Coordinates of C-alpha atoms and ligand atoms in Angstrom, one line a residue:
M19 CA -25.0 5.1 -12.7
K20 CA -27.0 4.8 -9.5
L21 CA -25.2 6.5 -6.6
S22 CA -26.1 7.3 -3.0
A23 CA -27.7 10.7 -2.6
S24 CA -26.5 11.4 1.0
F25 CA -24.4 10.2 3.9
Q26 CA -26.1 7.5 6.0
I27 CA -25.1 9.3 9.2
D28 CA -26.3 12.7 10.3
P29 CA -23.4 15.2 9.9
Q30 CA -25.1 17.4 12.5
A31 CA -25.2 14.7 15.2
S32 CA -23.4 15.6 18.4
E33 CA -21.3 12.4 18.5
V34 CA -20.1 13.1 14.9
A35 CA -19.1 16.6 16.0
A36 CA -17.3 15.3 19.1
H37 CA -15.5 12.6 17.0
N38 CA -14.4 15.1 14.4
R39 CA -13.1 17.5 17.1
E40 CA -11.0 14.8 18.7
V41 CA -9.7 13.6 15.3
R42 CA -8.6 17.1 14.3
E43 CA -6.8 17.6 17.6
V44 CA -5.0 14.3 17.4
W45 CA -3.7 14.8 13.8
A46 CA -2.8 18.4 14.4
A47 CA -0.7 17.4 17.4
F48 CA 0.9 14.5 15.5
K49 CA 1.8 16.7 12.5
T50 CA 3.5 19.3 14.6
D51 CA 5.5 16.4 16.2
R52 CA 4.0 17.0 19.7
P53 CA 1.5 14.0 19.8
T54 CA -1.1 13.7 22.4
R55 CA -1.9 10.1 21.4
V56 CA -1.2 7.7 18.6
P57 CA -3.4 8.3 15.6
L58 CA -5.2 5.4 14.0
S59 CA -5.9 5.3 10.2
F60 CA -8.7 2.9 9.3
T61 CA -9.0 1.9 5.7
G62 CA -11.4 -1.0 5.9
A63 CA -14.5 0.7 4.6
R64 CA -14.0 -1.0 1.2
T65 CA -14.2 -4.5 2.7
I66 CA -17.1 -3.5 5.0
Y67 CA -19.0 -2.1 2.1
L68 CA -18.5 -5.1 -0.1
E69 CA -19.7 -7.4 2.8
E70 CA -22.7 -5.2 3.7
N71 CA -23.9 -5.2 0.2
G72 CA -23.0 -8.8 -0.7
I73 CA -20.9 -7.7 -3.7
D74 CA -18.7 -10.1 -5.6
Y75 CA -15.3 -8.4 -5.9
R76 CA -14.8 -9.9 -9.4
T77 CA -17.4 -7.5 -10.9
Y78 CA -15.2 -4.6 -9.8
Y79 CA -12.5 -5.8 -12.3
E80 CA -14.9 -6.7 -15.1
D81 CA -17.3 -3.8 -15.2
Q82 CA -15.8 -0.3 -15.8
D83 CA -18.8 1.6 -14.4
E84 CA -18.9 -0.7 -11.4
M85 CA -15.3 0.2 -10.5
V86 CA -16.2 3.8 -10.5
R87 CA -19.4 3.3 -8.5
L88 CA -17.8 1.1 -5.9
Q89 CA -14.8 3.4 -5.4
L90 CA -17.2 6.3 -4.8
E91 CA -19.5 4.4 -2.5
W92 CA -16.7 3.0 -0.3
Q93 CA -15.2 6.5 0.0
R94 CA -18.5 7.6 1.3
R95 CA -18.7 4.6 3.6
A96 CA -15.2 5.5 5.0
L97 CA -16.7 8.9 6.0
E98 CA -19.4 7.2 8.1
L99 CA -17.5 4.6 10.1
P100 CA -16.1 5.8 13.4
F101 CA -13.3 3.2 13.6
G102 CA -10.3 5.5 13.3
D103 CA -9.1 9.0 13.1
T104 CA -11.1 10.0 10.0
I105 CA -13.1 13.2 9.8
L106 CA -16.7 11.9 9.3
A107 CA -19.5 13.1 7.0
E108 CA -17.5 15.8 5.1
A109 CA -17.3 15.3 1.4
P110 CA -14.0 16.3 -0.2
E111 CA -13.9 19.1 -2.7
T112 CA -13.3 16.6 -5.4
W113 CA -13.8 12.8 -5.3
S114 CA -11.0 10.8 -6.9
V115 CA -11.3 7.6 -8.8
N116 CA -8.4 5.5 -10.2
V117 CA -7.7 2.6 -12.4
D118 CA -7.1 -0.1 -9.8
F119 CA -5.6 -3.5 -10.6
H120 CA -3.5 -3.6 -7.5
P121 CA -1.5 -5.7 -6.9
V122 CA -1.4 -7.9 -10.0
A123 CA -0.9 -5.5 -12.9
S124 CA 2.9 -5.9 -13.5
A125 CA 3.0 -9.7 -12.7
S126 CA 0.3 -10.2 -15.4
C127 CA 2.5 -8.5 -18.0
F128 CA 5.1 -11.3 -17.4
G129 CA 2.5 -14.0 -17.9
C130 CA 1.8 -14.9 -14.3
P131 CA -1.7 -16.4 -14.1
V132 CA -4.0 -14.0 -12.2
V133 CA -6.8 -15.3 -10.0
F134 CA -9.8 -13.0 -9.4
R135 CA -11.6 -13.8 -6.2
P136 CA -15.1 -13.0 -4.9
D137 CA -13.9 -11.6 -1.5
A138 CA -10.4 -10.2 -1.9
V139 CA -8.2 -8.3 -4.3
P140 CA -6.8 -10.5 -7.1
A141 CA -3.7 -12.6 -6.6
H142 CA -1.3 -14.1 -9.0
E143 CA 0.7 -17.3 -9.3
C144 CA 4.4 -17.5 -10.0
A145 CA 5.3 -18.0 -13.7
H146 CA 8.2 -20.3 -12.7
L147 CA 10.4 -19.5 -15.7
S148 CA 13.7 -21.3 -16.0
R149 CA 17.0 -19.3 -15.8
E150 CA 17.3 -19.7 -19.6
Q151 CA 13.7 -18.4 -20.2
C152 CA 14.4 -15.4 -18.0
R153 CA 17.6 -14.7 -19.8
T154 CA 16.1 -14.8 -23.3
M155 CA 12.6 -13.4 -22.7
P156 CA 11.7 -10.1 -24.4
M157 CA 10.5 -7.6 -21.9
P158 CA 6.7 -7.2 -22.0
D159 CA 5.1 -4.5 -24.1
L160 CA 4.3 -1.3 -22.1
F161 CA 0.7 -1.1 -23.3
T162 CA -0.5 -4.4 -24.7
S163 CA 0.8 -7.1 -22.3
G164 CA -1.1 -8.8 -19.5
L165 CA -3.9 -6.7 -18.0
L166 CA -2.7 -3.4 -19.4
P167 CA -5.2 -3.3 -22.3
R168 CA -8.0 -3.8 -19.8
Q169 CA -6.6 -1.0 -17.7
R170 CA -6.5 1.3 -20.7
G171 CA -10.2 0.5 -21.3
F172 CA -11.1 1.3 -17.7
R173 CA -9.0 4.5 -17.9
D174 CA -10.8 5.7 -21.1
R175 CA -14.2 5.0 -19.6
M176 CA -13.4 6.9 -16.4
D177 CA -12.3 9.9 -18.4
Q178 CA -15.5 9.7 -20.4
L179 CA -17.6 9.7 -17.2
C180 CA -15.6 12.5 -15.5
D181 CA -15.5 14.6 -18.7
A182 CA -19.3 14.3 -18.9
G183 CA -19.5 15.9 -15.5
L184 CA -20.1 13.0 -13.1
T185 CA -20.7 14.3 -9.6
F186 CA -21.2 12.5 -6.2
L187 CA -22.9 14.0 -3.2
G188 CA -22.7 17.4 -4.9
K189 CA -19.0 17.3 -5.7
P190 CA -17.2 16.6 -9.0
V191 CA -15.5 13.3 -9.7
K192 CA -12.0 13.2 -11.3
R193 CA -9.7 10.4 -12.3
A194 CA -6.4 10.3 -10.4
K195 CA -3.5 10.9 -12.8
P196 CA -1.2 9.4 -13.8
S197 CA -2.9 6.1 -13.8
L198 CA 0.2 4.0 -13.1
P199 CA -0.1 0.2 -13.4
S200 CA 0.6 -1.1 -9.9
T201 CA 4.0 -2.9 -9.8
G202 CA 2.9 -4.9 -6.8
G203 CA 6.0 -4.4 -4.7
G204 CA 9.3 -3.8 -6.4
T205 CA 12.2 -5.3 -8.4
F206 CA 13.0 -8.3 -6.2
S207 CA 9.3 -9.2 -5.7
T208 CA 8.8 -9.1 -9.5
A209 CA 11.8 -11.4 -10.0
L210 CA 10.2 -13.7 -7.4
D211 CA 6.9 -13.6 -9.4
I212 CA 8.7 -14.6 -12.6
R213 CA 11.5 -16.9 -11.6
G214 CA 10.1 -18.1 -8.2
P215 CA 12.1 -18.7 -5.0
E216 CA 14.8 -20.3 -7.2
I217 CA 16.0 -16.7 -7.7
M218 CA 17.5 -17.1 -4.2
S219 CA 19.6 -20.2 -5.1
D220 CA 20.5 -18.4 -8.3
M221 CA 22.2 -15.8 -6.1
Y222 CA 24.7 -18.4 -5.1
E223 CA 24.9 -20.5 -8.3
D224 CA 24.8 -17.8 -10.9
P225 CA 25.1 -14.3 -9.3
E226 CA 25.7 -12.6 -12.6
F227 CA 22.4 -13.9 -14.0
V228 CA 20.6 -12.4 -11.0
R229 CA 22.3 -9.0 -11.3
V230 CA 21.4 -8.7 -15.0
F231 CA 17.9 -10.0 -14.5
L232 CA 17.1 -7.6 -11.6
E233 CA 18.5 -4.7 -13.5
R234 CA 16.3 -5.5 -16.6
I235 CA 13.2 -5.7 -14.4
A236 CA 14.1 -2.4 -12.7
E237 CA 14.6 -0.7 -16.0
W238 CA 11.3 -2.1 -17.4
Q239 CA 9.4 -0.8 -14.4
I240 CA 10.9 2.7 -15.0
A241 CA 10.0 2.5 -18.7
L242 CA 6.5 1.4 -17.8
H243 CA 5.8 4.3 -15.5
R244 CA 7.4 6.7 -17.9
A245 CA 5.2 5.5 -20.7
W246 CA 2.0 5.7 -18.7
C247 CA 2.8 9.1 -17.4
A248 CA 3.4 10.3 -21.0
A249 CA 0.0 8.8 -22.0
D250 CA -1.5 11.0 -19.4
G251 CA 0.5 14.0 -20.6
M252 CA 2.5 14.2 -17.4
P253 CA 6.2 14.2 -16.7
Y254 CA 7.5 11.1 -14.9
A255 CA 8.7 11.9 -11.4
M256 CA 12.2 10.5 -12.1
D257 CA 12.5 12.7 -15.2
K258 CA 12.0 15.9 -13.1
P259 CA 15.1 17.5 -11.8
D260 CA 13.8 17.7 -8.2
G261 CA 11.7 14.6 -7.9
G262 CA 11.6 10.8 -8.1
D263 CA 13.8 9.0 -5.6
V264 CA 14.7 5.4 -6.5
S265 CA 12.3 3.3 -4.5
I266 CA 13.6 1.0 -1.9
T267 CA 10.3 -0.7 -1.2
D268 CA 10.3 -4.3 -2.2
H269 CA 8.2 -7.2 -1.0
G270 CA 10.1 -10.4 -0.3
I271 CA 13.4 -8.8 0.8
D272 CA 12.8 -10.1 4.3
M273 CA 14.0 -13.5 3.0
L274 CA 17.5 -12.1 2.4
S275 CA 20.4 -11.7 4.8
P276 CA 21.9 -8.2 5.1
Q277 CA 24.9 -9.3 3.1
I278 CA 22.9 -10.7 0.2
Y279 CA 20.6 -7.7 0.3
D280 CA 23.7 -5.5 0.0
E281 CA 25.2 -7.5 -2.8
F282 CA 22.1 -7.6 -5.1
L283 CA 19.6 -4.9 -4.0
V284 CA 21.7 -2.1 -2.5
A285 CA 24.2 -2.3 -5.4
L286 CA 21.3 -2.1 -7.9
I287 CA 19.6 0.8 -6.2
F288 CA 22.8 2.8 -6.1
K289 CA 23.6 1.9 -9.7
L290 CA 20.2 3.3 -10.8
C291 CA 20.8 6.4 -8.6
R292 CA 24.0 7.1 -10.4
K293 CA 22.5 6.5 -13.8
Y294 CA 19.5 8.8 -13.3
G295 CA 21.1 11.3 -10.9
K296 CA 18.7 10.4 -8.1
R297 CA 18.9 9.4 -4.5
P298 CA 17.5 6.3 -2.8
S299 CA 14.1 6.9 -1.2
T300 CA 14.2 7.2 2.5
F301 CA 10.6 5.9 2.8
L302 CA 10.3 2.1 3.3
H303 CA 7.0 0.3 3.0
H304 CA 7.5 -3.1 4.5
C305 CA 4.6 -5.4 5.5
G306 CA 6.8 -8.5 6.0
R307 CA 9.0 -9.7 8.8
G308 CA 12.1 -7.8 8.1
T309 CA 13.2 -6.9 11.6
H310 CA 16.7 -8.1 10.9
L311 CA 17.1 -5.7 7.9
F312 CA 15.9 -2.3 9.1
S313 CA 18.9 -1.0 10.9
H314 CA 21.0 -2.2 7.9
I315 CA 18.7 -0.5 5.4
Q316 CA 18.7 2.6 7.6
K317 CA 22.5 2.7 7.5
R318 CA 22.5 2.4 3.7
F319 CA 19.7 4.8 2.8
G320 CA 19.1 7.0 5.8
V321 CA 15.5 5.7 6.3
T322 CA 13.1 8.4 7.7
A323 CA 9.9 6.4 7.6
I324 CA 8.9 2.7 7.9
H325 CA 5.3 2.0 6.8
A326 CA 3.2 -1.0 7.5
L327 CA 5.5 -2.5 10.2
T328 CA 3.4 -5.4 11.3
W329 CA 3.2 -6.5 14.9
P330 CA 3.7 -9.1 16.4
L331 CA 5.5 -10.4 13.2
N332 CA 8.1 -7.7 14.0
D333 CA 9.3 -6.8 17.4
V334 CA 8.5 -3.1 17.1
G335 CA 10.3 -2.3 20.4
R336 CA 13.5 -3.8 19.0
V337 CA 13.1 -1.9 15.7
R338 CA 12.7 1.3 17.7
R339 CA 15.8 0.6 19.7
E340 CA 17.8 0.0 16.6
I341 CA 16.5 2.8 14.3
G342 CA 16.1 5.4 17.0
D343 CA 13.2 7.7 18.0
E344 CA 13.4 10.0 14.9
V345 CA 12.1 7.6 12.3
W346 CA 8.4 7.8 11.6
V347 CA 6.8 4.4 12.1
T348 CA 3.4 3.3 10.8
A349 CA 2.6 0.1 12.6
V350 CA -0.1 -2.5 11.8
I351 CA -1.6 -4.9 14.3
S352 CA -1.9 -8.2 12.5
D353 CA -5.1 -9.5 11.1
S354 CA -5.0 -12.6 13.2
I355 CA -5.4 -10.4 16.3
L356 CA -8.1 -8.3 14.7
N357 CA -9.9 -11.5 13.8
S358 CA -10.2 -12.5 17.4
T359 CA -12.4 -10.9 20.1
P360 CA -12.8 -7.4 21.4
A361 CA -11.3 -8.4 24.7
A362 CA -8.2 -10.0 23.0
I363 CA -7.8 -6.9 20.8
R364 CA -7.9 -4.7 23.9
Q365 CA -5.2 -6.8 25.6
A366 CA -3.1 -6.8 22.5
A367 CA -3.2 -3.0 22.2
R368 CA -2.2 -2.8 25.9
D369 CA 0.8 -5.1 25.2
F370 CA 1.7 -3.2 22.0
F371 CA 1.8 0.3 23.4
T372 CA 4.9 0.1 25.6
A373 CA 6.9 3.2 26.4
E374 CA 9.6 1.9 24.1
V375 CA 7.3 1.5 21.2
K376 CA 5.7 4.9 21.7
G377 CA 9.0 6.5 22.1
R378 CA 8.9 10.3 21.6
G379 CA 5.9 10.0 19.2
R380 CA 6.3 9.6 15.5
L381 CA 4.2 6.5 15.7
S382 CA 0.8 6.0 14.0
L383 CA -1.2 2.9 13.7
W384 CA -2.9 1.7 10.5
A385 CA -5.7 -0.8 10.2
P386 CA -5.7 -1.8 6.5
G387 CA -9.0 -3.8 6.9
E388 CA -8.3 -5.8 3.8
V389 CA -9.4 -9.1 5.3
T390 CA -13.1 -10.1 5.1
G391 CA -15.0 -11.6 8.0
I392 CA -13.7 -9.3 10.8
P393 CA -16.7 -8.1 12.8
T394 CA -17.1 -4.4 13.0
E395 CA -17.2 -4.5 16.8
N396 CA -13.6 -5.6 16.6
Y397 CA -12.6 -2.5 14.8
R398 CA -14.6 -0.5 17.3
A399 CA -12.6 -2.2 20.1
L400 CA -9.3 -1.5 18.4
Y401 CA -10.1 2.2 18.2
E402 CA -11.3 2.4 21.8
A403 CA -8.1 0.7 22.9
V404 CA -5.9 3.0 20.9
R405 CA -7.7 6.0 22.4
E406 CA -7.0 4.6 25.9
Y407 CA -3.5 3.0 25.6
G408 CA -2.1 5.1 22.8
R409 CA -2.1 8.3 24.9
Y410 CA 1.1 10.2 25.8
Ligands
ZN1110 ZN1 3.0 -4.4 1.5

């Protein structure tokens, strides 16, 4: 495998040292809950690397060694790009690689057609099963359905490479364990993948069907993760006495009213909690437009963190008012803004960082950088604007 032999920036350069000093200070202040400015996490190195090198993303999912190589190279690239609060040019003690079929793995198990694309992560279509088909279908095999056999092949090859002593920039490479197949969202989003938006009319026409169907999916997801943990010789978090909250993260819930969310999702989450002796998670990843649900979810589960709250899809000021200053918020400025111009990005950052949004701190910004075609100067402009308007 042909890998880079060094960083492409000079670790000794004075601007790298100055950047790293500021980054350390900002994160240290943030973590002790006395922030000096809003930290920005930038994770677009993957996309930038693919674009810089003209790589067709499909090879990543077809060629086992290419998945390893690309993961290592874009981790290196992430340590070279000064577009966020990342310490640059310092290799970790161990590089980590993982079997990555996000976000289509579990949908593929249910027969949803998967589309691999040259410039983005794969996507899947809805299976559009009828109510009757949903009712009678056997749940997919935990190792042989959909893309799971391919994932096992990638996992075995990664282990072979790591066990043979693969190193990168002088540090060992290890596979992340357990290698859980990505569920791509949650119980409700998987139901949407299988049944389609009809699941929402089912909620009125045949609520008992929906309750049973959602519970079967949730139990299948638990069984899937338990099986893959066991294959890695690891206990599953939910089976440990002190770990494994029941996840409340679920894409698609923003289409539900608080009452319907209660009736179907909250009821199921608490049912699972009782069965497994667990608590609902207090961490909510939500990249949709669920402003109307957050205070409700907070009342039910005592949310302590909301992750990927996208602005301006959501009124982050209103969310702050409703959930209070104690909740940790990770906000995202939408791709459409990042795809504009440096001047527009600057203006948007200025509009975003109101006193209300910044609150008493507990706010970080995340630039996922998953969309191709965003010029690097736009990311540079975002970081500069955060350093200016994100100060306390
Ligand atoms: Zn998301």
